[in-house]
């Protein structure tokens, strides 16, 4: 169950990008694989910089990758 | 089923987790060595400055030797991970661990100061036997506990919690 109000489509987007591994994404973004795991599991909200970098890796706008679920 | 859980657990371990786990084990071992030596010592030894300073030198020596050994071990098992800086999530966890460690260290120093003042001013009940070098022991134990808290909080928070506040 996600713990925070920001959900994401990173897992799906990785799958669509030739099944990119978490390690590959982590290396391209400049964080550890465990941080990517935590973001995917909605256990950690990344900084704006990391969020934009992740979106840039997938070539998508930020809102296609992250969605705010709060009221 | 169990092997899958073990595999996913090992898979989730980062180099940072490994480093913290080793540091935690080393600090726990050193604290155990220090306390077990103190509890096993005779009352005469506890009041002997040479015995206490010898014990502290051993503690420092073991700390340095074990830290070097763990650093070498981690260098062998890491894939250049030891050269990478902490990322933003790891920095947050490190700050959180340091914050709690500082509270414990400050508490230890305050207790040591109060107990030293009580001893020096004769506030303590004279019928009670005081432990020689008590403020020193409090500070050493507080230092070890603060390090243990630092490592343990980082390890626990990194895999269990969404909030790093």
JSON list of N, CA, C and O in Angstrom, two decimals, chain A residues 3-4 23 27 30-35 37-38 42-47 50, chain B residues 11-15 17 81 84 87-90 92 159-164:
[
{"chain": "A", "resi": 3, "resn": "UNK", "atom": "N", "xyz": [2.36, 4.79, 0.82]},
{"chain": "A", "resi": 3, "resn": "UNK", "atom": "CA", "xyz": [2.33, 5.53, 2.07]},
{"chain": "A", "resi": 3, "resn": "UNK", "atom": "C", "xyz": [2.20, 7.02, 1.86]},
{"chain": "A", "resi": 3, "resn": "UNK", "atom": "O", "xyz": [1.90, 7.76, 2.80]},
{"chain": "A", "resi": 4, "resn": "UNK", "atom": "N", "xyz": [2.43, 7.49, 0.66]},
{"chain": "A", "resi": 4, "resn": "UNK", "atom": "CA", "xyz": [2.38, 8.92, 0.42]},
{"chain": "A", "resi": 4, "resn": "UNK", "atom": "C", "xyz": [1.46, 9.24, -0.74]},
{"chain": "A", "resi": 4, "resn": "UNK", "atom": "O", "xyz": [1.03, 8.36, -1.47]},
{"chain": "A", "resi": 23, "resn": "UNK", "atom": "N", "xyz": [18.32, -0.68, -12.12]},
{"chain": "A", "resi": 23, "resn": "UNK", "atom": "CA", "xyz": [19.74, -0.27, -12.05]},
{"chain": "A", "resi": 23, "resn": "UNK", "atom": "C", "xyz": [20.09, 0.70, -13.19]},
{"chain": "A", "resi": 23, "resn": "UNK", "atom": "O", "xyz": [20.76, 1.70, -12.96]},
{"chain": "A", "resi": 27, "resn": "UNK", "atom": "N", "xyz": [21.23, 4.50, -12.64]},
{"chain": "A", "resi": 27, "resn": "UNK", "atom": "CA", "xyz": [22.51, 5.02, -13.16]},
{"chain": "A", "resi": 27, "resn": "UNK", "atom": "C", "xyz": [22.29, 6.27, -14.01]},
{"chain": "A", "resi": 27, "resn": "UNK", "atom": "O", "xyz": [23.08, 7.21, -13.96]},
{"chain": "A", "resi": 30, "resn": "UNK", "atom": "N", "xyz": [21.24, 9.06, -11.57]},
{"chain": "A", "resi": 30, "resn": "UNK", "atom": "CA", "xyz": [22.29, 9.43, -10.62]},
{"chain": "A", "resi": 30, "resn": "UNK", "atom": "C", "xyz": [21.89, 9.19, -9.17]},
{"chain": "A", "resi": 30, "resn": "UNK", "atom": "O", "xyz": [22.31, 9.93, -8.28]},
{"chain": "A", "resi": 31, "resn": "UNK", "atom": "N", "xyz": [21.07, 8.16, -8.95]},
{"chain": "A", "resi": 31, "resn": "UNK", "atom": "CA", "xyz": [20.72, 7.76, -7.58]},
{"chain": "A", "resi": 31, "resn": "UNK", "atom": "C", "xyz": [20.99, 6.26, -7.46]},
{"chain": "A", "resi": 31, "resn": "UNK", "atom": "O", "xyz": [21.39, 5.60, -8.43]},
{"chain": "A", "resi": 32, "resn": "UNK", "atom": "N", "xyz": [20.76, 5.71, -6.27]},
{"chain": "A", "resi": 32, "resn": "UNK", "atom": "CA", "xyz": [20.96, 4.27, -6.11]},
{"chain": "A", "resi": 32, "resn": "UNK", "atom": "C", "xyz": [19.72, 3.50, -6.56]},
{"chain": "A", "resi": 32, "resn": "UNK", "atom": "O", "xyz": [18.62, 4.07, -6.65]},
{"chain": "A", "resi": 33, "resn": "UNK", "atom": "N", "xyz": [19.93, 2.21, -6.82]},
{"chain": "A", "resi": 33, "resn": "UNK", "atom": "CA", "xyz": [18.79, 1.37, -7.24]},
{"chain": "A", "resi": 33, "resn": "UNK", "atom": "C", "xyz": [17.74, 1.30, -6.13]},
{"chain": "A", "resi": 33, "resn": "UNK", "atom": "O", "xyz": [16.54, 1.24, -6.40]},
{"chain": "A", "resi": 34, "resn": "UNK", "atom": "N", "xyz": [18.21, 1.34, -4.89]},
{"chain": "A", "resi": 34, "resn": "UNK", "atom": "CA", "xyz": [17.27, 1.27, -3.76]},
{"chain": "A", "resi": 34, "resn": "UNK", "atom": "C", "xyz": [16.38, 2.51, -3.70]},
{"chain": "A", "resi": 34, "resn": "UNK", "atom": "O", "xyz": [15.22, 2.43, -3.29]},
{"chain": "A", "resi": 35, "resn": "UNK", "atom": "N", "xyz": [16.91, 3.65, -4.13]},
{"chain": "A", "resi": 35, "resn": "UNK", "atom": "CA", "xyz": [16.09, 4.86, -4.17]},
{"chain": "A", "resi": 35, "resn": "UNK", "atom": "C", "xyz": [15.02, 4.75, -5.25]},
{"chain": "A", "resi": 35, "resn": "UNK", "atom": "O", "xyz": [13.87, 5.13, -5.03]},
{"chain": "A", "resi": 37, "resn": "UNK", "atom": "N", "xyz": [13.76, 1.94, -6.22]},
{"chain": "A", "resi": 37, "resn": "UNK", "atom": "CA", "xyz": [12.80, 0.97, -5.65]},
{"chain": "A", "resi": 37, "resn": "UNK", "atom": "C", "xyz": [11.83, 1.68, -4.70]},
{"chain": "A", "resi": 37, "resn": "UNK", "atom": "O", "xyz": [10.62, 1.43, -4.73]},
{"chain": "A", "resi": 38, "resn": "UNK", "atom": "N", "xyz": [12.38, 2.56, -3.85]},
{"chain": "A", "resi": 38, "resn": "UNK", "atom": "CA", "xyz": [11.54, 3.27, -2.87]},
{"chain": "A", "resi": 38, "resn": "UNK", "atom": "C", "xyz": [10.57, 4.22, -3.57]},
{"chain": "A", "resi": 38, "resn": "UNK", "atom": "O", "xyz": [9.41, 4.35, -3.16]},
{"chain": "A", "resi": 42, "resn": "UNK", "atom": "N", "xyz": [6.31, 3.97, -3.91]},
{"chain": "A", "resi": 42, "resn": "UNK", "atom": "CA", "xyz": [5.68, 5.14, -3.27]},
{"chain": "A", "resi": 42, "resn": "UNK", "atom": "C", "xyz": [6.05, 5.24, -1.79]},
{"chain": "A", "resi": 42, "resn": "UNK", "atom": "O", "xyz": [5.23, 5.63, -0.97]},
{"chain": "A", "resi": 43, "resn": "UNK", "atom": "N", "xyz": [7.28, 4.87, -1.48]},
{"chain": "A", "resi": 43, "resn": "UNK", "atom": "CA", "xyz": [7.75, 5.00, -0.10]},
{"chain": "A", "resi": 43, "resn": "UNK", "atom": "C", "xyz": [8.65, 6.21, 0.06]},
{"chain": "A", "resi": 43, "resn": "UNK", "atom": "O", "xyz": [9.09, 6.52, 1.16]},
{"chain": "A", "resi": 44, "resn": "UNK", "atom": "N", "xyz": [8.97, 6.84, -1.04]},
{"chain": "A", "resi": 44, "resn": "UNK", "atom": "CA", "xyz": [9.82, 8.03, -0.98]},
{"chain": "A", "resi": 44, "resn": "UNK", "atom": "C", "xyz": [9.42, 8.99, -2.10]},
{"chain": "A", "resi": 44, "resn": "UNK", "atom": "O", "xyz": [9.27, 8.56, -3.25]},
{"chain": "A", "resi": 45, "resn": "UNK", "atom": "N", "xyz": [9.24, 10.24, -1.75]},
{"chain": "A", "resi": 45, "resn": "UNK", "atom": "CA", "xyz": [8.95, 11.27, -2.76]},
{"chain": "A", "resi": 45, "resn": "UNK", "atom": "C", "xyz": [10.26, 11.91, -3.18]},
{"chain": "A", "resi": 45, "resn": "UNK", "atom": "O", "xyz": [10.93, 12.52, -2.34]},
{"chain": "A", "resi": 46, "resn": "UNK", "atom": "N", "xyz": [10.60, 11.81, -4.46]},
{"chain": "A", "resi": 46, "resn": "UNK", "atom": "CA", "xyz": [11.89, 12.37, -4.89]},
{"chain": "A", "resi": 46, "resn": "UNK", "atom": "C", "xyz": [11.85, 13.90, -4.93]},
{"chain": "A", "resi": 46, "resn": "UNK", "atom": "O", "xyz": [10.78, 14.50, -4.94]},
{"chain": "A", "resi": 47, "resn": "UNK", "atom": "N", "xyz": [13.04, 14.49, -4.98]},
{"chain": "A", "resi": 47, "resn": "UNK", "atom": "CA", "xyz": [13.11, 15.94, -5.15]},
{"chain": "A", "resi": 47, "resn": "UNK", "atom": "C", "xyz": [12.64, 16.27, -6.56]},
{"chain": "A", "resi": 47, "resn": "UNK", "atom": "O", "xyz": [12.56, 15.40, -7.43]},
{"chain": "A", "resi": 50, "resn": "UNK", "atom": "N", "xyz": [15.24, 15.17, -9.21]},
{"chain": "A", "resi": 50, "resn": "UNK", "atom": "CA", "xyz": [15.24, 13.74, -9.55]},
{"chain": "A", "resi": 50, "resn": "UNK", "atom": "C", "xyz": [13.97, 13.38, -10.32]},
{"chain": "A", "resi": 50, "resn": "UNK", "atom": "O", "xyz": [14.02, 12.61, -11.29]},
{"chain": "B", "resi": 11, "resn": "UNK", "atom": "N", "xyz": [18.32, -8.70, -2.55]},
{"chain": "B", "resi": 11, "resn": "UNK", "atom": "CA", "xyz": [18.28, -7.81, -3.70]},
{"chain": "B", "resi": 11, "resn": "UNK", "atom": "C", "xyz": [18.04, -6.36, -3.28]},
{"chain": "B", "resi": 11, "resn": "UNK", "atom": "O", "xyz": [18.50, -5.43, -3.93]},
{"chain": "B", "resi": 12, "resn": "UNK", "atom": "N", "xyz": [17.29, -6.22, -2.20]},
{"chain": "B", "resi": 12, "resn": "UNK", "atom": "CA", "xyz": [16.95, -4.85, -1.76]},
{"chain": "B", "resi": 12, "resn": "UNK", "atom": "C", "xyz": [18.07, -4.20, -0.96]},
{"chain": "B", "resi": 12, "resn": "UNK", "atom": "O", "xyz": [18.00, -3.02, -0.65]},
{"chain": "B", "resi": 13, "resn": "UNK", "atom": "N", "xyz": [19.09, -4.99, -0.60]},
{"chain": "B", "resi": 13, "resn": "UNK", "atom": "CA", "xyz": [20.20, -4.44, 0.19]},
{"chain": "B", "resi": 13, "resn": "UNK", "atom": "C", "xyz": [21.10, -3.59, -0.70]},
{"chain": "B", "resi": 13, "resn": "UNK", "atom": "O", "xyz": [21.56, -4.04, -1.74]},
{"chain": "B", "resi": 14, "resn": "UNK", "atom": "N", "xyz": [21.34, -2.38, -0.26]},
{"chain": "B", "resi": 14, "resn": "UNK", "atom": "CA", "xyz": [22.26, -1.52, -1.02]},
{"chain": "B", "resi": 14, "resn": "UNK", "atom": "C", "xyz": [23.64, -1.59, -0.38]},
{"chain": "B", "resi": 14, "resn": "UNK", "atom": "O", "xyz": [23.81, -2.14, 0.71]},
{"chain": "B", "resi": 15, "resn": "UNK", "atom": "N", "xyz": [24.61, -1.02, -1.06]},
{"chain": "B", "resi": 15, "resn": "UNK", "atom": "CA", "xyz": [25.96, -0.96, -0.50]},
{"chain": "B", "resi": 15, "resn": "UNK", "atom": "C", "xyz": [25.94, -0.18, 0.82]},
{"chain": "B", "resi": 15, "resn": "UNK", "atom": "O", "xyz": [26.64, -0.52, 1.76]},
{"chain": "B", "resi": 17, "resn": "UNK", "atom": "N", "xyz": [23.41, -0.03, 2.92]},
{"chain": "B", "resi": 17, "resn": "UNK", "atom": "CA", "xyz": [22.84, -0.91, 3.95]},
{"chain": "B", "resi": 17, "resn": "UNK", "atom": "C", "xyz": [23.91, -1.84, 4.50]},
{"chain": "B", "resi": 17, "resn": "UNK", "atom": "O", "xyz": [23.99, -2.08, 5.70]},
{"chain": "B", "resi": 81, "resn": "UNK", "atom": "N", "xyz": [31.05, 1.06, -5.67]},
{"chain": "B", "resi": 81, "resn": "UNK", "atom": "CA", "xyz": [29.98, 1.77, -4.96]},
{"chain": "B", "resi": 81, "resn": "UNK", "atom": "C", "xyz": [30.53, 2.66, -3.86]},
{"chain": "B", "resi": 81, "resn": "UNK", "atom": "O", "xyz": [29.91, 3.66, -3.50]},
{"chain": "B", "resi": 84, "resn": "UNK", "atom": "N", "xyz": [31.03, 6.27, -4.78]},
{"chain": "B", "resi": 84, "resn": "UNK", "atom": "CA", "xyz": [29.88, 7.12, -5.13]},
{"chain": "B", "resi": 84, "resn": "UNK", "atom": "C", "xyz": [29.42, 7.92, -3.92]},
{"chain": "B", "resi": 84, "resn": "UNK", "atom": "O", "xyz": [29.38, 7.40, -2.80]},
{"chain": "B", "resi": 87, "resn": "UNK", "atom": "N", "xyz": [23.16, 9.53, -2.31]},
{"chain": "B", "resi": 87, "resn": "UNK", "atom": "CA", "xyz": [22.14, 10.23, -3.08]},
{"chain": "B", "resi": 87, "resn": "UNK", "atom": "C", "xyz": [21.21, 10.97, -2.11]},
{"chain": "B", "resi": 87, "resn": "UNK", "atom": "O", "xyz": [21.38, 10.91, -0.90]},
{"chain": "B", "resi": 88, "resn": "UNK", "atom": "N", "xyz": [20.20, 11.65, -2.67]},
{"chain": "B", "resi": 88, "resn": "UNK", "atom": "CA", "xyz": [19.36, 12.53, -1.82]},
{"chain": "B", "resi": 88, "resn": "UNK", "atom": "C", "xyz": [18.61, 11.78, -0.73]},
{"chain": "B", "resi": 88, "resn": "UNK", "atom": "O", "xyz": [18.47, 12.26, 0.39]},
{"chain": "B", "resi": 89, "resn": "UNK", "atom": "N", "xyz": [18.15, 10.57, -1.02]},
{"chain": "B", "resi": 89, "resn": "UNK", "atom": "CA", "xyz": [17.41, 9.78, -0.03]},
{"chain": "B", "resi": 89, "resn": "UNK", "atom": "C", "xyz": [18.37, 9.33, 1.09]},
{"chain": "B", "resi": 89, "resn": "UNK", "atom": "O", "xyz": [18.04, 9.39, 2.27]},
{"chain": "B", "resi": 90, "resn": "UNK", "atom": "N", "xyz": [19.55, 8.89, 0.70]},
{"chain": "B", "resi": 90, "resn": "UNK", "atom": "CA", "xyz": [20.54, 8.44, 1.69]},
{"chain": "B", "resi": 90, "resn": "UNK", "atom": "C", "xyz": [21.01, 9.61, 2.56]},
{"chain": "B", "resi": 90, "resn": "UNK", "atom": "O", "xyz": [21.27, 9.43, 3.75]},
{"chain": "B", "resi": 92, "resn": "UNK", "atom": "N", "xyz": [19.17, 12.19, 3.39]},
{"chain": "B", "resi": 92, "resn": "UNK", "atom": "CA", "xyz": [18.07, 12.46, 4.34]},
{"chain": "B", "resi": 92, "resn": "UNK", "atom": "C", "xyz": [18.12, 11.47, 5.50]},
{"chain": "B", "resi": 92, "resn": "UNK", "atom": "O", "xyz": [17.96, 11.84, 6.66]},
{"chain": "B", "resi": 159, "resn": "UNK", "atom": "N", "xyz": [14.04, 1.00, 5.02]},
{"chain": "B", "resi": 159, "resn": "UNK", "atom": "CA", "xyz": [13.20, -0.05, 4.43]},
{"chain": "B", "resi": 159, "resn": "UNK", "atom": "C", "xyz": [11.79, -0.15, 5.00]},
{"chain": "B", "resi": 159, "resn": "UNK", "atom": "O", "xyz": [10.98, -0.90, 4.50]},
{"chain": "B", "resi": 160, "resn": "UNK", "atom": "N", "xyz": [11.51, 0.62, 6.04]},
{"chain": "B", "resi": 160, "resn": "UNK", "atom": "CA", "xyz": [10.19, 0.46, 6.65]},
{"chain": "B", "resi": 160, "resn": "UNK", "atom": "C", "xyz": [9.30, 1.69, 6.55]},
{"chain": "B", "resi": 160, "resn": "UNK", "atom": "O", "xyz": [8.09, 1.58, 6.66]},
{"chain": "B", "resi": 161, "resn": "UNK", "atom": "N", "xyz": [9.88, 2.84, 6.40]},
{"chain": "B", "resi": 161, "resn": "UNK", "atom": "CA", "xyz": [9.06, 4.03, 6.55]},
{"chain": "B", "resi": 161, "resn": "UNK", "atom": "C", "xyz": [9.06, 4.89, 5.29]},
{"chain": "B", "resi": 161, "resn": "UNK", "atom": "O", "xyz": [10.03, 4.91, 4.55]},
{"chain": "B", "resi": 162, "resn": "UNK", "atom": "N", "xyz": [7.95, 5.61, 5.14]},
{"chain": "B", "resi": 162, "resn": "UNK", "atom": "CA", "xyz": [7.87, 6.55, 4.03]},
{"chain": "B", "resi": 162, "resn": "UNK", "atom": "C", "xyz": [8.28, 7.93, 4.47]},
{"chain": "B", "resi": 162, "resn": "UNK", "atom": "O", "xyz": [8.57, 8.78, 3.66]},
{"chain": "B", "resi": 163, "resn": "UNK", "atom": "N", "xyz": [8.27, 8.16, 5.76]},
{"chain": "B", "resi": 163, "resn": "UNK", "atom": "CA", "xyz": [8.57, 9.50, 6.25]},
{"chain": "B", "resi": 163, "resn": "UNK", "atom": "C", "xyz": [9.95, 9.55, 6.86]},
{"chain": "B", "resi": 163, "resn": "UNK", "atom": "O", "xyz": [10.31, 8.72, 7.66]},
{"chain": "B", "resi": 164, "resn": "UNK", "atom": "N", "xyz": [10.73, 10.53, 6.44]},
{"chain": "B", "resi": 164, "resn": "UNK", "atom": "CA", "xyz": [12.08, 10.66, 6.96]},
{"chain": "B", "resi": 164, "resn": "UNK", "atom": "C", "xyz": [12.18, 11.87, 7.88]},
{"chain": "B", "resi": 164, "resn": "UNK", "atom": "O", "xyz": [13.25, 12.39, 8.12]}
]
